[in-house]
Each structure stands twice: as C-alpha cells, then as structure tokens.
PDB file of C-alpha atoms and ligand atoms in Angstrom:
ATOM      1  CA  MET A1326     139.886 145.544 150.883  1.00 42.00           C
ATOM      2  CA  GLY A1327     138.208 144.191 147.819  1.00 48.00           C
ATOM      3  CA  GLU A1328     136.131 146.190 145.482  1.00 54.00           C
ATOM      4  CA  LEU A1329     132.475 146.183 146.271  1.00 61.00           C
ATOM      5  CA  ARG A1330     129.787 146.626 143.604  1.00 76.00           C
ATOM      6  CA  SER A1331     126.213 145.693 143.176  1.00 85.00           C
ATOM      7  CA  VAL A1332     125.058 143.345 140.538  1.00 87.00           C
ATOM      8  CA  ARG A1333     121.677 142.779 139.050  1.00 92.00           C
ATOM      9  CA  ASN A1334     120.172 139.415 140.001  1.00 94.00           C
ATOM     10  CA  GLN A1335     117.080 137.637 138.740  1.00 96.00           C
ATOM     11  CA  CYS A1336     115.701 135.063 141.238  1.00 97.00           C
ATOM     12  CA  PRO A1337     115.605 131.705 139.555  1.00 97.00           C
ATOM     13  CA  LEU A1338     112.527 130.825 141.696  1.00 97.00           C
ATOM     14  CA  CYS A1339     110.191 133.803 141.651  1.00 96.00           C
ATOM     15  CA  SER A1340     111.912 135.843 138.895  1.00 96.00           C
ATOM     16  CA  HIS A1341     112.120 138.898 141.224  1.00 97.00           C
ATOM     17  CA  VAL A1342     114.888 141.338 139.944  1.00 97.00           C
ATOM     18  CA  PHE A1343     117.075 142.914 142.619  1.00 96.00           C
ATOM     19  CA  LEU A1344     120.566 144.357 143.258  1.00 93.00           C
ATOM     20  CA  ALA A1345     122.969 142.559 145.602  1.00 89.00           C
ATOM     21  CA  PRO A1346     126.539 143.271 146.586  1.00 82.00           C
ATOM     22  CA  HIS A1347     129.093 141.281 144.754  1.00 74.00           C
ATOM     23  CA  VAL A1348     132.469 140.756 146.197  1.00 68.00           C
ATOM     24  CA  GLY A1349     135.499 140.949 143.963  1.00 67.00           C
ATOM     25  CA  THR A1350     138.876 139.946 145.174  1.00 71.00           C
ATOM     26  CA  TYR A1351     139.731 140.892 148.693  1.00 75.00           C
ATOM     27  CA  VAL A1352     142.721 140.747 151.067  1.00 82.00           C
ATOM     28  CA  THR A1353     142.979 138.254 153.845  1.00 87.00           C
ATOM     29  CA  VAL A1354     145.546 137.967 156.564  1.00 89.00           C
ATOM     30  CA  GLY A1355     145.660 134.213 157.269  1.00 91.00           C
ATOM     31  CA  ARG A1356     142.944 131.787 158.521  1.00 95.00           C
ATOM     32  CA  GLU A1357     141.743 130.750 161.926  1.00 97.00           C
ATOM     33  CA  THR A1358     142.150 127.072 162.815  1.00 98.00           C
ATOM     34  CA  ASP A1359     138.744 126.139 161.457  1.00 98.00           C
ATOM     35  CA  LEU A1360     139.908 127.826 158.183  1.00 97.00           C
ATOM     36  CA  CYS A1361     137.779 131.019 158.744  1.00 96.00           C
ATOM     37  CA  PRO A1362     139.531 133.767 156.736  1.00 94.00           C
ATOM     38  CA  LYS A1363     140.845 136.724 158.756  1.00 93.00           C
ATOM     39  CA  PHE A1364     140.488 140.092 157.250  1.00 90.00           C
ATOM     40  CA  PRO A1365     142.179 143.317 158.090  1.00 89.00           C
ATOM     41  CA  GLY A1366     139.953 145.836 159.812  1.00 85.00           C
ATOM     42  CA  ARG A1367     136.734 145.340 161.850  1.00 83.00           C
ATOM     43  CA  GLN A1368     135.235 141.864 162.512  1.00 80.00           C
ATOM     44  CA  SER A1369     131.962 143.168 161.074  1.00 81.00           C
ATOM     45  CA  ASP A1370     133.608 143.984 157.748  1.00 83.00           C
ATOM     46  CA  GLY A1371     134.953 140.406 157.586  1.00 88.00           C
ATOM     47  CA  SER A1372     131.498 139.029 158.389  1.00 90.00           C
ATOM     48  CA  ARG A1373     130.106 141.098 155.542  1.00 90.00           C
ATOM     49  CA  ARG A1374     132.602 139.770 153.035  1.00 89.00           C
ATOM     50  CA  ILE A1375     131.658 136.132 153.968  1.00 92.00           C
ATOM     51  CA  ARG A1376     127.987 136.982 153.999  1.00 92.00           C
ATOM     52  CA  ASP A1377     128.193 138.511 150.502  1.00 90.00           C
ATOM     53  CA  SER A1378     129.357 135.147 149.122  1.00 91.00           C
ATOM     54  CA  ILE A1379     125.553 134.147 149.350  1.00 95.00           C
ATOM     55  CA  THR A1380     122.711 135.693 147.242  1.00 95.00           C
ATOM     56  CA  MET A1381     119.330 135.633 148.800  1.00 95.00           C
ATOM     57  CA  CYS A1382     116.106 136.780 147.137  1.00 96.00           C
ATOM     58  CA  PRO A1383     114.403 139.393 149.359  1.00 94.00           C
ATOM     59  CA  VAL A1384     111.049 138.262 148.190  1.00 94.00           C
ATOM     60  CA  CYS A1385     110.990 134.408 148.376  1.00 96.00           C
ATOM     61  CA  SER A1386     114.243 133.883 150.344  1.00 96.00           C
ATOM     62  CA  PHE A1387     115.697 131.558 147.612  1.00 98.00           C
ATOM     63  CA  ALA A1388     119.426 131.519 148.379  1.00 98.00           C
ATOM     64  CA  ALA A1389     122.672 130.103 146.787  1.00 97.00           C
ATOM     65  CA  SER A1390     126.293 130.647 146.645  1.00 95.00           C
ATOM     66  CA  GLU A1391     126.379 130.364 142.927  1.00 93.00           C
ATOM     67  CA  ASP A1392     125.705 133.096 140.501  1.00 91.00           C
ATOM     68  CA  PHE A1393     121.906 133.261 140.027  1.00 94.00           C
ATOM     69  CA  SER A1394     122.149 133.365 136.297  1.00 92.00           C
ATOM     70  CA  ASP A1395     123.991 130.043 136.246  1.00 93.00           C
ATOM     71  CA  LEU A1396     121.135 128.313 138.060  1.00 95.00           C
ATOM     72  CA  ASP A1397     118.541 126.484 136.043  1.00 91.00           C
ATOM     73  CA  LEU A1398     115.887 124.836 138.224  1.00 95.00           C
ATOM     74  CA  THR A1399     113.771 121.996 137.070  1.00 94.00           C
ATOM     75  CA  PHE A1400     110.063 122.132 137.459  1.00 94.00           C
ATOM     76  CA  ASP A1401     110.185 119.752 140.507  1.00 93.00           C
ATOM     77  CA  GLU A1402     113.014 121.573 142.118  1.00 94.00           C
ATOM     78  CA  ARG A1403     111.050 124.847 141.868  1.00 96.00           C
ATOM     79  CA  TYR A1404     107.990 123.226 143.408  1.00 96.00           C
ATOM     80  CA  ASP A1405     109.946 121.405 146.239  1.00 96.00           C
ATOM     81  CA  ILE A1406     112.053 124.470 147.078  1.00 98.00           C
ATOM     82  CA  GLU A1407     109.042 126.902 147.197  1.00 97.00           C
ATOM     83  CA  GLU A1408     107.350 124.434 149.621  1.00 97.00           C
ATOM     84  CA  ARG A1409     110.448 124.098 151.756  1.00 97.00           C
ATOM     85  CA  LEU A1410     111.024 127.854 151.989  1.00 97.00           C
ATOM     86  CA  GLN A1411     107.329 128.626 152.947  1.00 95.00           C
ATOM     87  CA  GLU A1412     107.308 125.799 155.570  1.00 96.00           C
ATOM     88  CA  ASP A1413     110.697 126.493 157.185  1.00 97.00           C
ATOM     89  CA  GLY A1414     110.497 127.462 160.829  1.00 96.00           C
ATOM     90  CA  LEU A1415     113.531 129.625 161.025  1.00 95.00           C
ATOM     91  CA  LEU A1416     112.708 131.639 157.893  1.00 96.00           C
ATOM     92  CA  LYS A1417     109.101 132.110 159.231  1.00 94.00           C
ATOM     93  CA  VAL A1418     110.537 133.497 162.488  1.00 95.00           C
ATOM     94  CA  PHE A1419     113.524 135.581 161.217  1.00 94.00           C
ATOM     95  CA  ARG A1420     112.435 136.652 157.688  1.00 90.00           C
ATOM     96  CA  ALA A1421     111.101 140.050 158.774  1.00 90.00           C
ATOM     97  CA  SER A1422     114.467 141.133 160.238  1.00 92.00           C
ATOM     98  CA  PRO A1423     117.131 138.624 158.977  1.00 92.00           C
ATOM     99  CA  PRO A1424     119.999 137.909 161.220  1.00 95.00           C
ATOM    100  CA  PRO A1425     123.477 137.684 159.510  1.00 94.00           C
ATOM    101  CA  TRP A1426     123.308 133.889 159.272  1.00 96.00           C
ATOM    102  CA  LEU A1427     119.790 133.592 157.815  1.00 97.00           C
ATOM    103  CA  ALA A1428     121.050 133.580 154.016  1.00 97.00           C
ATOM    104  CA  PHE A1429     123.270 130.513 154.771  1.00 98.00           C
ATOM    105  CA  HIS A1430     120.389 128.750 156.360  1.00 98.00           C
ATOM    106  CA  ALA A1431     118.234 129.441 153.359  1.00 98.00           C
ATOM    107  CA  ALA A1432     120.965 128.348 150.997  1.00 98.00           C
ATOM    108  CA  GLU A1433     121.340 125.097 152.909  1.00 98.00           C
ATOM    109  CA  VAL A1434     117.556 124.452 152.636  1.00 97.00           C
ATOM    110  CA  CYS A1435     117.510 125.239 148.862  1.00 98.00           C
ATOM    111  CA  GLY A1436     120.788 123.323 148.457  1.00 97.00           C
ATOM    112  CA  GLN A1437     119.191 120.094 149.925  1.00 97.00           C
ATOM    113  CA  GLU A1438     116.473 120.296 147.455  1.00 96.00           C
ATOM    114  CA  ARG A1439     118.923 121.009 144.586  1.00 95.00           C
ATOM    115  CA  GLY A1440     120.770 117.936 145.610  1.00 95.00           C
ATOM    116  CA  LEU A1441     124.007 119.585 146.559  1.00 97.00           C
ATOM    117  CA  ARG A1442     126.781 117.237 147.807  1.00 98.00           C
ATOM    118  CA  PHE A1443     127.019 116.896 151.655  1.00 98.00           C
ATOM    119  CA  ARG A1444     130.537 118.410 151.410  1.00 98.00           C
ATOM    120  CA  GLU A1445     128.917 121.520 149.979  1.00 98.00           C
ATOM    121  CA  LEU A1446     126.131 121.703 152.397  1.00 98.00           C
ATOM    122  CA  GLY A1447     128.667 121.343 155.201  1.00 98.00           C
ATOM    123  CA  ASP A1448     130.606 124.213 153.729  1.00 98.00           C
ATOM    124  CA  LEU A1449     127.628 126.404 153.882  1.00 98.00           C
ATOM    125  CA  CYS A1450     127.071 125.711 157.459  1.00 98.00           C
ATOM    126  CA  LEU A1451     130.804 126.149 158.258  1.00 98.00           C
ATOM    127  CA  ARG A1452     130.751 129.568 156.686  1.00 97.00           C
ATOM    128  CA  ALA A1453     127.479 130.414 158.698  1.00 98.00           C
ATOM    129  CA  SER A1454     129.468 129.485 161.864  1.00 98.00           C
ATOM    130  CA  TRP A1455     132.251 131.854 160.885  1.00 97.00           C
ATOM    131  CA  VAL A1456     129.712 134.780 160.417  1.00 96.00           C
ATOM    132  CA  CYS A1457     128.059 133.965 163.773  1.00 97.00           C
ATOM    133  CA  ARG A1458     131.407 134.041 165.528  1.00 96.00           C
ATOM    134  CA  LYS A1459     132.338 137.361 163.957  1.00 94.00           C
ATOM    135  CA  GLU A1460     128.909 138.767 164.986  1.00 94.00           C
ATOM    136  CA  ARG A1461     129.075 137.163 168.495  1.00 93.00           C
ATOM    137  CA  GLU A1462     126.107 134.926 167.961  1.00 93.00           C
ATOM    138  CA  HIS A1463     127.509 132.101 170.003  1.00 93.00           C
ATOM    139  CA  PRO A1464     124.600 129.710 170.377  1.00 94.00           C
ATOM    140  CA  PHE A1465     124.169 129.899 166.558  1.00 96.00           C
ATOM    141  CA  GLU A1466     127.690 129.433 166.023  1.00 98.00           C
ATOM    142  CA  SER A1467     127.662 125.983 167.762  1.00 98.00           C
ATOM    143  CA  THR A1468     124.357 125.041 165.921  1.00 97.00           C
ATOM    144  CA  PHE A1469     125.964 125.575 162.625  1.00 98.00           C
ATOM    145  CA  GLN A1470     129.237 123.907 163.630  1.00 98.00           C
ATOM    146  CA  LEU A1471     127.222 120.716 164.624  1.00 98.00           C
ATOM    147  CA  ARG A1472     125.335 120.826 161.372  1.00 98.00           C
ATOM    148  CA  ALA A1473     128.656 121.311 159.269  1.00 98.00           C
ATOM    149  CA  LEU A1474     130.128 118.357 161.242  1.00 98.00           C
ATOM    150  CA  ARG A1475     127.296 116.043 160.438  1.00 98.00           C
ATOM    151  CA  TYR A1476     127.391 116.996 156.777  1.00 98.00           C
ATOM    152  CA  PHE A1477     131.126 116.394 156.613  1.00 98.00           C
ATOM    153  CA  ILE A1478     130.901 113.095 158.193  1.00 98.00           C
ATOM    154  CA  ARG A1479     128.306 112.018 155.704  1.00 98.00           C
ATOM    155  CA  ALA A1480     130.432 113.354 152.865  1.00 98.00           C
ATOM    156  CA  LEU A1481     133.363 111.286 154.125  1.00 98.00           C
ATOM    157  CA  ARG A1482     131.242 108.235 154.396  1.00 98.00           C
ATOM    158  CA  GLU A1483     129.275 108.635 151.077  1.00 98.00           C
ATOM    159  CA  GLU A1484     130.897 110.904 148.652  1.00 98.00           C
ATOM    160  CA  GLY A1485     134.279 109.181 148.003  1.00 96.00           C
ATOM    161  CA  LEU A1486     136.341 112.354 148.835  1.00 97.00           C
ATOM    162  CA  TYR A1487     140.065 112.065 147.873  1.00 95.00           C
ATOM    163  CA  GLY A1488     143.245 114.164 147.849  1.00 94.00           C
ATOM    164  CA  ARG A1489     143.101 117.602 149.302  1.00 95.00           C
ATOM    165  CA  GLU A1490     139.349 117.575 149.934  1.00 97.00           C
ATOM    166  CA  LEU A1491     139.617 114.368 151.836  1.00 97.00           C
ATOM    167  CA  SER A1492     142.411 115.596 154.033  1.00 97.00           C
ATOM    168  CA  VAL A1493     140.877 119.073 154.704  1.00 98.00           C
ATOM    169  CA  THR A1494     137.347 117.607 155.421  1.00 98.00           C
ATOM    170  CA  THR A1495     138.733 115.035 157.726  1.00 98.00           C
ATOM    171  CA  TYR A1496     140.815 117.642 159.720  1.00 98.00           C
ATOM    172  CA  LEU A1497     137.683 119.914 159.885  1.00 98.00           C
ATOM    173  CA  VAL A1498     135.656 117.057 161.443  1.00 98.00           C
ATOM    174  CA  GLY A1499     138.414 116.955 164.060  1.00 98.00           C
ATOM    175  CA  GLU A1500     138.568 120.719 164.627  1.00 98.00           C
ATOM    176  CA  LEU A1501     134.785 121.099 164.816  1.00 98.00           C
ATOM    177  CA  ASN A1502     134.536 118.303 167.392  1.00 98.00           C
ATOM    178  CA  ARG A1503     137.267 120.119 169.409  1.00 98.00           C
ATOM    179  CA  ARG A1504     135.460 123.321 169.257  1.00 98.00           C
ATOM    180  CA  LEU A1505     132.181 121.652 170.338  1.00 98.00           C
ATOM    181  CA  GLY A1506     134.049 120.218 173.362  1.00 97.00           C
ATOM    182  CA  ASN A1507     134.426 116.558 172.150  1.00 97.00           C
ATOM    183  CA  HIS A1508     138.163 116.530 172.624  1.00 97.00           C
ATOM    184  CA  ARG A1509     138.874 112.674 172.373  1.00 96.00           C
ATOM    185  CA  GLU A1510     136.685 112.431 169.433  1.00 97.00           C
ATOM    186  CA  ALA A1511     138.597 115.349 167.914  1.00 98.00           C
ATOM    187  CA  LEU A1512     141.972 113.481 168.642  1.00 98.00           C
ATOM    188  CA  ASN A1513     140.728 110.376 166.727  1.00 98.00           C
ATOM    189  CA  TRP A1514     139.801 112.460 163.641  1.00 98.00           C
ATOM    190  CA  TYR A1515     143.185 114.347 163.738  1.00 98.00           C
ATOM    191  CA  VAL A1516     144.818 110.968 163.580  1.00 97.00           C
ATOM    192  CA  ASN A1517     142.619 110.058 160.567  1.00 97.00           C
ATOM    193  CA  ALA A1518     143.485 113.393 158.953  1.00 97.00           C
ATOM    194  CA  GLU A1519     147.234 112.799 159.386  1.00 96.00           C
ATOM    195  CA  ARG A1520     146.830 109.358 157.787  1.00 95.00           C
ATOM    196  CA  THR A1521     145.119 110.932 154.648  1.00 95.00           C
ATOM    197  CA  LEU A1522     148.323 112.885 154.116  1.00 94.00           C
ATOM    198  CA  GLY A1523     150.218 109.567 153.379  1.00 87.00           C
ATOM    199  CA  ASP A1524     153.749 108.653 154.371  1.00 80.00           C
ATOM    200  CA  GLU A1525     156.353 111.398 154.965  1.00 76.00           C
ATOM    201  CA  ALA A1526     158.175 110.664 151.669  1.00 73.00           C
ATOM    202  CA  GLY A1527     155.161 110.948 149.337  1.00 75.00           C
ATOM    203  CA  ARG A1528     153.624 113.943 151.034  1.00 81.00           C
ATOM    204  CA  ASP A1529     152.069 116.749 149.007  1.00 82.00           C
ATOM    205  CA  ALA A1530     154.197 119.803 149.802  1.00 85.00           C
ATOM    206  CA  SER A1531     151.182 122.130 149.175  1.00 89.00           C
ATOM    207  CA  LEU A1532     149.569 120.444 152.245  1.00 93.00           C
ATOM    208  CA  ALA A1533     152.422 121.259 154.543  1.00 93.00           C
ATOM    209  CA  TRP A1534     150.354 123.891 156.304  1.00 95.00           C
ATOM    210  CA  LEU A1535     147.589 121.357 157.037  1.00 97.00           C
ATOM    211  CA  ASP A1536     150.223 118.876 158.532  1.00 96.00           C
ATOM    212  CA  ARG A1537     151.433 121.550 160.901  1.00 96.00           C
ATOM    213  CA  LEU A1538     147.909 122.592 161.867  1.00 97.00           C
ATOM    214  CA  ILE A1539     146.960 118.925 162.668  1.00 98.00           C
ATOM    215  CA  SER A1540     150.021 118.665 165.016  1.00 97.00           C
ATOM    216  CA  GLU A1541     149.310 121.933 166.648  1.00 98.00           C
ATOM    217  CA  GLN A1542     145.485 121.219 167.159  1.00 98.00           C
ATOM    218  CA  SER A1543     146.104 117.594 168.281  1.00 98.00           C
ATOM    219  CA  LYS A1544     148.533 119.064 170.966  1.00 98.00           C
ATOM    220  CA  LEU A1545     145.732 121.501 172.031  1.00 97.00           C
ATOM    221  CA  ALA A1546     142.995 118.816 172.103  1.00 97.00           C
ATOM    222  CA  ARG A1547     145.257 116.606 174.221  1.00 96.00           C
ATOM    223  CA  GLU A1548     145.778 119.294 176.797  1.00 96.00           C
ATOM    224  CA  GLN A1549     142.003 120.096 176.766  1.00 93.00           C
ATOM    225  CA  ALA A1550     141.106 116.375 177.108  1.00 90.00           C
ATOM    226  CA  ALA A1551     143.386 116.006 180.207  1.00 87.00           C
TER     227      ALA A1551
HETATM  228 ZN1   ZN B  31     112.681 134.952 144.709  1.00 84.11          ZN
END
C-alpha cells in the first residue's frame, strides 16, 4: 500500500490551517468496468485512498482535488463559493457527521463556482460513486452516477474532447447508462465509443484495453436489454 503522510494545508477560502492525509503512490490491482481502481486489502482501505484525493477544509467545507497551495481564488470566486457552501442543502444536513462522499460533493459545488470543465466535474462525481459503492451507500452511488453521466454528456457536447479523453468519456457514458439500467441507451454509446477509436488499421495500441472493454460491456448490455 502507498505511503500515507499528513501535509499541512491552508484553506484558500477561510485561511484555516489544518493537517490532512496525503496519498503518495499506491498499488492497484486492475480496474472495475467503470474504471474504479481495485486495491489489495479491504474495500474500506480502497475507499480511503480515493477519498484522500480530495482535501476539504474542516471549518468552511471548501474542497478540491488540487493542492490547496496551488489555488488562487479571485475575490468574486471567494464570495460566490462562500455563499454556495453556506446555502448548500446536503452540506447543511451532513456537515456535522460527514459521510464518505461529502468531500466530493463539496468539491463539485466549489468546482462549479471555479469554472472547472464539465469533464472534471463529472470525474469528481464518478469518484464519489466509487466511494459510495465501496462503502455500500447504494442510493448515493446511483445519484453520483447520474450526475457524472450528465456532466460527461455536456462535456462531449460542449468541450471539444478528443483522443483518449473523448474515447474514455464516451465509453463511460455508455457504462454509466448500463449501470443505471438504461441498457439500450448504453448500447448506443458503446457504438459511439467504438467509433471514436477510428478504423482497425489506425487504432491507438495504448487503447486496446478500452476496445476490449467496449466489446465485453456491449455484449453484457445486449443480454441485459433482452
Ligand atoms: Zn476553510
């Protein structure tokens, strides 16, 4: 397992200084079909690793996946984020005893105000859904899958994705649809994902794993749709 150490953080919003775990390198043993990393050992350890990729201020709930020292918020961003964090319904309810996914939700809220790309916001929600699965919080797993799905579709429509990011995102839209029970919709997106890989001859060898995954999951979705 990776080395776990605490690092000193200063909140870019309220200036509170606190220690938070920082994950170094860690060992994974493959990925699930929604690309959730598998870790050796207990599910809860894996959840912890994924959760540690987000830092959340214990005082104001500002959260981000970036290093806090790299963040420089403008006056307007500060104001808008502060307002959003104070008004947010889930934070109000859960702040006192935060469930494992809360930091991802906070990072999503802050990310919207910081103007993160839809692709990145989708990634935060996808990672939240992985944590929910590992922690057996199934209703929240679906909630985050649906949010990830919507962000990824907007990213595909509006952000001009290309190459690997285009292929992986298109595949994920299929896979999230399949996991949410929309099997026919999933099949359409797997076809789209396959198309992004280009013709057989010019295919990027580093994406052979994705090509295989698309075939396997299409087969599964066809069985499920029948
Ligand atoms: Zn703070």
